Coordinates of C-alpha atoms in Angstrom, one line a residue:
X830 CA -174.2 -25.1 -89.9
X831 CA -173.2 -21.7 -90.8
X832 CA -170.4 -20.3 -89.4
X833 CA -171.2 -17.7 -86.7
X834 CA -169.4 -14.1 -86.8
X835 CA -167.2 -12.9 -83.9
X836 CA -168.7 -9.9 -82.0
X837 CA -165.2 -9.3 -81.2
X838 CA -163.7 -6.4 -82.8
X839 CA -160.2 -6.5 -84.7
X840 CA -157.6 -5.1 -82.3
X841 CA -156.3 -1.7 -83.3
X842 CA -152.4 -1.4 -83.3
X843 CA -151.6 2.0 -81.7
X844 CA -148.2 3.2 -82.0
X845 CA -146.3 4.8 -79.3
X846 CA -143.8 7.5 -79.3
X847 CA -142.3 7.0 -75.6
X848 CA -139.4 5.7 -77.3
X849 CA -138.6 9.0 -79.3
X850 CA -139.6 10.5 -76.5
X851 CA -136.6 8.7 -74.5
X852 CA -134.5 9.4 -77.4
X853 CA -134.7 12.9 -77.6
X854 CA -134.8 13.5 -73.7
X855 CA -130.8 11.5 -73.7
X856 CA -130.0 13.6 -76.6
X857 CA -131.0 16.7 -75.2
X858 CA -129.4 15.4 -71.6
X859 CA -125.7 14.6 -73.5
X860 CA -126.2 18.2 -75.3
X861 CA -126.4 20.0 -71.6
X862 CA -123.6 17.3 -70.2
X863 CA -121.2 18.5 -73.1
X864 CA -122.2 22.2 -72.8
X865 CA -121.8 21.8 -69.1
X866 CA -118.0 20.1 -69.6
X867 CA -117.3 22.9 -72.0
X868 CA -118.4 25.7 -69.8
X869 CA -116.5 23.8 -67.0
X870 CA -113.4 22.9 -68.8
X871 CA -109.9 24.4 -68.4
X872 CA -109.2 26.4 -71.2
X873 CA -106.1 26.2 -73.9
X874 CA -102.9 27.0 -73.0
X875 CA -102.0 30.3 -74.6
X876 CA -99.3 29.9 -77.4
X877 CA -95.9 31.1 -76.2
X878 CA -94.7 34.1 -77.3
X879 CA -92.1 34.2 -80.2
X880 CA -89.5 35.5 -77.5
X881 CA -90.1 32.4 -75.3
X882 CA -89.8 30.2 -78.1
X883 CA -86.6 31.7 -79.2
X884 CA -85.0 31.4 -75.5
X885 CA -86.3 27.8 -75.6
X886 CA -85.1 26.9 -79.2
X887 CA -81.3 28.7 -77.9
X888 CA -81.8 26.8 -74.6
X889 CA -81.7 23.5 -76.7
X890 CA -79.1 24.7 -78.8
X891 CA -77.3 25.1 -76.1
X892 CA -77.6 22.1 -73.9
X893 CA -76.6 19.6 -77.2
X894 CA -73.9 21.6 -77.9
X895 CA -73.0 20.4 -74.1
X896 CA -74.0 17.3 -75.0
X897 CA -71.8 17.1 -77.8
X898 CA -68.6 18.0 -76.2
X899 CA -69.3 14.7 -73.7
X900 CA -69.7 12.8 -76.9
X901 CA -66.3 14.4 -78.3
X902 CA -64.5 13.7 -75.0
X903 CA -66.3 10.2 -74.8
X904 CA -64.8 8.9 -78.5
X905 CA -61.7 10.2 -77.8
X906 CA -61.6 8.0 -74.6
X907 CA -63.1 5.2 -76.3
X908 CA -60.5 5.4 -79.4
X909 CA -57.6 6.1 -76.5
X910 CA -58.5 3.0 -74.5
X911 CA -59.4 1.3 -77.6
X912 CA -55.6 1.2 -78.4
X913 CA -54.4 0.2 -74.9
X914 CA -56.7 -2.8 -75.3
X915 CA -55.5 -3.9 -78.4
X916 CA -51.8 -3.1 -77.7
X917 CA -52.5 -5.4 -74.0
X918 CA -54.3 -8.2 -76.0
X919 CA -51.0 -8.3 -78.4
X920 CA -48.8 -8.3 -75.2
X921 CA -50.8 -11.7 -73.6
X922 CA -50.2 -13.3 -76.9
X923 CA -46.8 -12.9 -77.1
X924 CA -46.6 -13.6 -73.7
X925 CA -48.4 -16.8 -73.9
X926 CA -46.1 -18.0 -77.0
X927 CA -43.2 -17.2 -74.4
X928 CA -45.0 -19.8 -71.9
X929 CA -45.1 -22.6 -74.9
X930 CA -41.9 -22.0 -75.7
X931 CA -40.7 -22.4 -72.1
X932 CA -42.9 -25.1 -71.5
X933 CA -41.3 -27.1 -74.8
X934 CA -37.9 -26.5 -73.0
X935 CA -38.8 -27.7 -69.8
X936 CA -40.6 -30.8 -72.0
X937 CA -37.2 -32.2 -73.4
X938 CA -35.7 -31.8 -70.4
X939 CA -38.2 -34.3 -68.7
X940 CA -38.0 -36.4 -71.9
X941 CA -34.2 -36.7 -71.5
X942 CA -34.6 -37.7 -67.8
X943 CA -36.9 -40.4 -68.9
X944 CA -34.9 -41.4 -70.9
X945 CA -31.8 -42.0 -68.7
X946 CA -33.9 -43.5 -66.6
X947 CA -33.3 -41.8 -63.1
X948 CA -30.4 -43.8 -62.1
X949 CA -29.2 -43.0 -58.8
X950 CA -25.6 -41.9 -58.3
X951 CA -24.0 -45.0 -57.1
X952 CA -25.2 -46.8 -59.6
X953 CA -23.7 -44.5 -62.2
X954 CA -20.8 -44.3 -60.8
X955 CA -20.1 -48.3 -60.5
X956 CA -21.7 -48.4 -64.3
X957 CA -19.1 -45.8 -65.8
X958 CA -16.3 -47.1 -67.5
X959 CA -13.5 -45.0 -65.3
X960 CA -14.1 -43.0 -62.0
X961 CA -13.4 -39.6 -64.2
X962 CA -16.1 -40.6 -67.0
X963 CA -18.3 -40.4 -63.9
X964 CA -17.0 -37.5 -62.6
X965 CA -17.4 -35.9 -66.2
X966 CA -21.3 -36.8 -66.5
X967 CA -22.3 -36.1 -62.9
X968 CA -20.8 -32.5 -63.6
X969 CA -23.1 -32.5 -67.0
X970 CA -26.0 -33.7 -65.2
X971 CA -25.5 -30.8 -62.4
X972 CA -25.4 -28.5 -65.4
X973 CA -28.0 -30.2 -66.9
X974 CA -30.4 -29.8 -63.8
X975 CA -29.5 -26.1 -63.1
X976 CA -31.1 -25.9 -67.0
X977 CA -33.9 -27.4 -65.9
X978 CA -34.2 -25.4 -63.0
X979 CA -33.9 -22.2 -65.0
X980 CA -36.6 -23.2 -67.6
X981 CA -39.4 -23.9 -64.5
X982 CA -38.4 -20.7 -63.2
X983 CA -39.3 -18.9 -66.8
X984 CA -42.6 -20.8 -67.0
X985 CA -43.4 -19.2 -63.6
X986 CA -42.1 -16.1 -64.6
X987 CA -44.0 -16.0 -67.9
X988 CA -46.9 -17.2 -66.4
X989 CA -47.1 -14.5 -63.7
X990 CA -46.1 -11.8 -66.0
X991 CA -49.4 -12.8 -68.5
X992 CA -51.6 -13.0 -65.7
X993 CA -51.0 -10.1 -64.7
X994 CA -51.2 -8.4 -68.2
X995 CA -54.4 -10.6 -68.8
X996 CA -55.8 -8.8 -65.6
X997 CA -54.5 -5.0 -67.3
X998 CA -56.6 -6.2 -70.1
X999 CA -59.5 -7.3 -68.1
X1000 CA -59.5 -4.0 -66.5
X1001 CA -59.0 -1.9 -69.3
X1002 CA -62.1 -4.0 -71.2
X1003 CA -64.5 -3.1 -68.6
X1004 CA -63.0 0.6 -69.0
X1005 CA -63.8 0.7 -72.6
X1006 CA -67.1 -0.6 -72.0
X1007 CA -68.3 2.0 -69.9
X1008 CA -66.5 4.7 -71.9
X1009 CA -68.5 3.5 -74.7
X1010 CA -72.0 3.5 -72.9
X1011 CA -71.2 7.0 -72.1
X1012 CA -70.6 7.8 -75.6
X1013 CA -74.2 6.2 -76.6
X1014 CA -75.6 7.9 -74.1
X1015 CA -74.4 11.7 -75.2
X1016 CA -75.1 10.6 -78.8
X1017 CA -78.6 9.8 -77.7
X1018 CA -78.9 13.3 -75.6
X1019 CA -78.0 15.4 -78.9
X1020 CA -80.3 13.8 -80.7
X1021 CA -83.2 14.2 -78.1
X1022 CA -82.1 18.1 -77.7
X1023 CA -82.2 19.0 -81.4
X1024 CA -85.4 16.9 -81.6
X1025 CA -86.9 19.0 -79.6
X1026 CA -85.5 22.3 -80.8
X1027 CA -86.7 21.4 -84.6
X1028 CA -90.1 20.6 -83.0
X1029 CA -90.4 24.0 -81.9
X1030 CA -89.3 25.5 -84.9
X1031 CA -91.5 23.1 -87.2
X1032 CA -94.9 24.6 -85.2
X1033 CA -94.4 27.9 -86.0
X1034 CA -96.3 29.8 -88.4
X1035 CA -95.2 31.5 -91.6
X1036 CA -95.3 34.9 -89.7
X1037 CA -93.9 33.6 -86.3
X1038 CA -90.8 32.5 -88.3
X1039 CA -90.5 36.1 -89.6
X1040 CA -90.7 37.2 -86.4
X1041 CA -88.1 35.0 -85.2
X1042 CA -85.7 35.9 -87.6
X1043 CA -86.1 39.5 -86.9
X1044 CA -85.4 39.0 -83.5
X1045 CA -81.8 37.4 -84.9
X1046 CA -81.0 40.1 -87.0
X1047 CA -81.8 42.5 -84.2
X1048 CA -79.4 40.4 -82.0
X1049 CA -76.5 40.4 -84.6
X1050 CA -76.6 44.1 -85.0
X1051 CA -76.1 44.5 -81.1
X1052 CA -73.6 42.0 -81.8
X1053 CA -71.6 43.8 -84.4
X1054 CA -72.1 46.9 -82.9
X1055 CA -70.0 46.3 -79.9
X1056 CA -67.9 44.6 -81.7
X1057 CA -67.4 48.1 -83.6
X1058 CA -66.7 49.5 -80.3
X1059 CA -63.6 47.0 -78.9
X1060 CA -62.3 47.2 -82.7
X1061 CA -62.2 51.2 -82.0
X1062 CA -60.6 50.6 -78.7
X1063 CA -57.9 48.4 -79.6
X1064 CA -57.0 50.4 -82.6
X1065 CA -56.9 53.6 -80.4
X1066 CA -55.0 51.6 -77.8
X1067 CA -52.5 50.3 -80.7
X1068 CA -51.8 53.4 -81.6
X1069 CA -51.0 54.9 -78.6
X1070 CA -48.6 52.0 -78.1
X1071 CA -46.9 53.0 -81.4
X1072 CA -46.4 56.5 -80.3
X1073 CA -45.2 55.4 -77.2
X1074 CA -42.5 52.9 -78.7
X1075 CA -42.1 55.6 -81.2
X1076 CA -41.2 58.1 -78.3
X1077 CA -38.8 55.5 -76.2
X1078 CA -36.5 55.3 -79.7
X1079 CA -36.4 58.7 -80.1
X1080 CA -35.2 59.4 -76.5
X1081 CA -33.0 56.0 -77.3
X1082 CA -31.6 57.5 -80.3
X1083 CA -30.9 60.9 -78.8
X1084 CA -28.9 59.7 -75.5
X1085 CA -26.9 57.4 -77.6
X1086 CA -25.8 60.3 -80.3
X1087 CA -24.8 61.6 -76.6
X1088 CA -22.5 58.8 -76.5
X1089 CA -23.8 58.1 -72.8
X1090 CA -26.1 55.6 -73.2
X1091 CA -24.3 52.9 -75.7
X1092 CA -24.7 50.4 -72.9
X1093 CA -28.4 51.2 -72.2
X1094 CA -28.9 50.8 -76.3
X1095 CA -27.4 47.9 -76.6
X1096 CA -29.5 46.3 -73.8
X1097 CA -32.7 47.9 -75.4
X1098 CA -32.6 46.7 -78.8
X1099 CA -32.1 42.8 -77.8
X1100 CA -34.8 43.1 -75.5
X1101 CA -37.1 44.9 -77.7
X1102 CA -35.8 41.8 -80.6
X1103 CA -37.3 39.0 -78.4
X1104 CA -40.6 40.9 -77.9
X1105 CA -41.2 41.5 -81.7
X1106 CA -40.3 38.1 -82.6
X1107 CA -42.3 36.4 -80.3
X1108 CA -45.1 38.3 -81.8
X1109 CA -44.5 38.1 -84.8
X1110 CA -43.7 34.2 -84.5
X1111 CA -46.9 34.2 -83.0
X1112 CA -48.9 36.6 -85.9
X1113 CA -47.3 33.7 -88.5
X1114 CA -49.2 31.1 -87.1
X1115 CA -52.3 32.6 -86.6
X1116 CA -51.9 33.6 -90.3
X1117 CA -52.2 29.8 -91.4
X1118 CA -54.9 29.3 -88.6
X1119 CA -57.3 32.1 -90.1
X1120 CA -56.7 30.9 -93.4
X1121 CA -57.5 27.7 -92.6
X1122 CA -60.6 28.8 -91.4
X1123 CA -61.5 31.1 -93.9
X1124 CA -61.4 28.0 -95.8
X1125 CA -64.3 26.3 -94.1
X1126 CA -66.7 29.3 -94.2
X1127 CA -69.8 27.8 -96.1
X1128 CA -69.2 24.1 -94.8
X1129 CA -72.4 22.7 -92.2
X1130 CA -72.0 22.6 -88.4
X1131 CA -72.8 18.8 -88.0
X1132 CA -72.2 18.2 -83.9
X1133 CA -69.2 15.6 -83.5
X1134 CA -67.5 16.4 -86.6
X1135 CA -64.0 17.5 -86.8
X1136 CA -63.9 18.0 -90.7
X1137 CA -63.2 18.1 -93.9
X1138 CA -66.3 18.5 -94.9
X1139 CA -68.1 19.3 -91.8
X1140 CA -67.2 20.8 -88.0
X1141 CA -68.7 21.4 -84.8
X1142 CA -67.1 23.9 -82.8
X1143 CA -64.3 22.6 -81.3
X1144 CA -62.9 20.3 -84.4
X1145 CA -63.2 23.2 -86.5
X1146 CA -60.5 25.4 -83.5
X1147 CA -58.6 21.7 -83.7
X1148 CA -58.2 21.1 -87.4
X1149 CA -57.4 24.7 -88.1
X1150 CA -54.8 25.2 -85.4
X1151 CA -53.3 21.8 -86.8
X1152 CA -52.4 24.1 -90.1
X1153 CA -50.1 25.8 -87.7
X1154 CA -48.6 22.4 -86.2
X1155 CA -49.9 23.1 -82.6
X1156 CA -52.3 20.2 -81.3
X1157 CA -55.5 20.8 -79.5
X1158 CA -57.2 18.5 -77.5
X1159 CA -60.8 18.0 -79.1
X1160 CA -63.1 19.1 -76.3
X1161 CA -63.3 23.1 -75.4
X1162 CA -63.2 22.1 -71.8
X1163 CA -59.5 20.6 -72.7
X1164 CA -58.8 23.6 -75.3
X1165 CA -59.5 26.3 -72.9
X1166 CA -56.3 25.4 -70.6
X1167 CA -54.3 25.1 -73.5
X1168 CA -51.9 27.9 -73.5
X1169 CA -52.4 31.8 -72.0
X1170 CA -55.1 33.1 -70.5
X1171 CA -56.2 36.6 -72.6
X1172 CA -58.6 39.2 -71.8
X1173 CA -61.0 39.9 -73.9
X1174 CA -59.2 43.7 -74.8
X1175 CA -55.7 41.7 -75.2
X1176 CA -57.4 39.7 -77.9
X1177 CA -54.8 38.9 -81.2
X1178 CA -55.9 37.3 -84.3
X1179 CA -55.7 33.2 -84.0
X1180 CA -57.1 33.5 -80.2
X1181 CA -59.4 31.4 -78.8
X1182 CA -62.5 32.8 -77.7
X1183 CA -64.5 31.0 -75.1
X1184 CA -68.7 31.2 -74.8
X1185 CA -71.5 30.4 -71.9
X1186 CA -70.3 29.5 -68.2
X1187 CA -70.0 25.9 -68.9
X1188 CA -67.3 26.6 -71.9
X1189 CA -69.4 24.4 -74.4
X1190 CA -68.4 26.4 -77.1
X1191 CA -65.5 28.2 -79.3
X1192 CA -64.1 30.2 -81.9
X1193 CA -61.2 32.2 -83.7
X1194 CA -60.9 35.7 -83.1
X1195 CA -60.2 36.8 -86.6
X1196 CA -60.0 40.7 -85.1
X1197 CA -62.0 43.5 -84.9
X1198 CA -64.2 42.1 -82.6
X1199 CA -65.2 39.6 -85.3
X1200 CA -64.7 35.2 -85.0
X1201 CA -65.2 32.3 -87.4
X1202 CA -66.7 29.6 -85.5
X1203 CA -69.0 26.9 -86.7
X1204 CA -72.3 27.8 -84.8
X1205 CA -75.2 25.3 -84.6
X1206 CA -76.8 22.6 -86.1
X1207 CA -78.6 24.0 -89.5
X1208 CA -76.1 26.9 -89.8
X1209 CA -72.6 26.9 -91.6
X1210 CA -69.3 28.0 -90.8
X1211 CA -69.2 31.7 -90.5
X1212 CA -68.2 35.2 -89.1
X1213 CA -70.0 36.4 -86.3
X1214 CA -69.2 39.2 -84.0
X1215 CA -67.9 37.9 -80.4
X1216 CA -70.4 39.1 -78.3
X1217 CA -73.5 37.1 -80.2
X1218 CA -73.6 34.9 -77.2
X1219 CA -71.7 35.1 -73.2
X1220 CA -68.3 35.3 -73.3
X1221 CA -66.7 32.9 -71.0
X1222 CA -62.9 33.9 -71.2
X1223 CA -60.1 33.5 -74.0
X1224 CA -56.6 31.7 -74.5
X1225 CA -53.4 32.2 -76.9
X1226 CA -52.8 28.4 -77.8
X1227 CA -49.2 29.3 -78.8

């Protein structure tokens, strides 16, 4: 039978574009979202000005070189009660050699009363061959007992003595330890400061950098030029000194050719002998002091160093007023009450010079308004006017 054909006809496949449709409508909907966000959206915070970032870069500078003098005075605790420690630790073991020797004493003794058995006294003295052999031996046993006696009394002694030097020790441990965890901890602040400072510095642009180092040079010529003006005014106060001394020997000179005032020269010249050599005892050591220092011009700032090959700013005032045989402490809040107090128009060569209201830095007055000082990290020992940064007060060491 022949197969009959379907009336049905073939199902059409009709595409759709709902889906594209969806597509597009999402796409269009994030586009608006994201417009909307950017319309919306706080907008960048404005690059600091070259000014701010050299306040903020200074700022920095500033606080590590704080930082840095807690490091200094933190190792030199740490190496100071470093040495008590070990000089305590060799005490307890001499001490506790002391207590074996006593104790090896006080060990034959007992041996040797074993050995005789603890006889009592009667018994002894019916066992001696004559009542005066007894007599003899009691009298060496008395002597030998007080011995004894004397030998217990050193192991107690020793004993007490080493306990309590064990306890200094103790003590003195627990000391170190902290002064060390202070150390770590200023170590780890310098870093984190001049971290940050280079990080500044490292954004800047090729012109910003310009900028920033005109705005240094700018500062250094304020610098120097008030330093012109106190190396004018000492000079003109120098001389007038001069002319003045000048004057007084004159007058001198004229009432002794009077022959009335031989008492009054006499008295004069001494006086006016101690004066000069006293400055000039003074001017001699400052001498080796700038020379010294001279020296080092050219050699890194690196913070915590106290040469020879690199300073910060207080081992570089330490090692050159060494030169001179005078010993600094090595912190500028130690230096600073080291010697006279000078004001800033008394200044002489060799002078310490003082700088910011928390004293965390130094240098040599040289004269003339002018200092070598080791600055900062990334810049060498140098000459810089005074005034470059806040004076905070000056001292004669010597």
């Amino acid at each position: 039978m022949p197969v009959l054909a379907s009336h049905r006809k073939p199902r059409t496949k009709v595409r759709t574009t709902t889906p594209a449709v969806g597509l597009t409508t999402a796409a269009l909907a994030s586009v608006t979202l994201l417009s909307t966000q950017s319309a919306t959206a706080a907008p960048a915070e404005p690059k600091p000005a070259i000014e701010e970032v050299q306040k903020k870069v200074d700022a920095l500078y500033r606080q590590a070189g704080t930082a840095t003098q807690e490091y200094n005075r933190a190792k030199a605790a740490s190496a100071s009660q470093q040495t008590k420690v070990d000089t305590l630790l060799s005490d307890v073991a001499k001490r506790a050699e002391k207590i074996n020797e006593a104790r090896r004493a006080l060990g034959s003794y007992a041996a040797a009363q074993y050995r005789n058995g603890g006889i009592a006294p009667a018994a002894t003295f019916f066992l001696a061959e004559n009542p005066q052999g007894y007599f003899d031996q009691s009298r060496l046993m008395d002597r030998a007992t007080e011995r004894q006696q004397k030998a217990v009394d050193e192991v107690r002694a020793q004993q007490a003595s080493a306990a309590k030097k064990r306890a200094e020790a103790v003590k003195s441990l627990e000391t170190l330890t902290e002064t060390q965890a202070t150390l770590a901890s200023s170590k780890k602040d310098v870093q984190t400061k001049l971290t940050e400072a280079r990080g500044l510095l490292s954004r800047l642009t090729a012109e910003e950098k310009a900028r920033l180092a005109e705005l240094e040079r700018k500062k250094e010529a304020e610098a120097k030029e008030k330093a012109a003006k106190l190396a004018a005014r000492q000079a003109a106060e120098a001389k007038e000194r001069a002319e003045a001394e000048e004057k007084a020997r004159e007058e001198a000179s004229k009432e002794s050719g009077d022959g009335s005032g031989t008492g009054s020269g006499t008295g004069t010249d001494p006086g006016s002998g101690t004066g000069s050599g006293t400055d000039s005892g003074y001017a001699a050591k400052a001498e080796k002091v700038l020379a010294f220092a001279r020296a080092q011009i050219g050699k890194p700032y690196v913070w915590g160093a106290s040469g020879p090959s690199s300073y910060d700013c207080s081992g570089l005032t330490q090692a050159a007023w060494r030169e001179a045989g005078v010993t600094l402490p090595r912190t500028t809040w130690d230096q600073v009450e080291v010697g006279t107090r000078v004001a800033t128009s008394d200044l002489k060569p060799g002078d310490l010079v003082f700088f910011y209201d928390d004293i965390s830095h130094v240098g040599i007055y040289k004269g003339d308004g002018m200092m070598i000082h080791a600055p900062k990290p990334g810049a060498n020992v140098r000459e810089e006017s005074i005034y470059y940064m806040p004076i905070y007060g000056s001292v004669r060491p010597a």
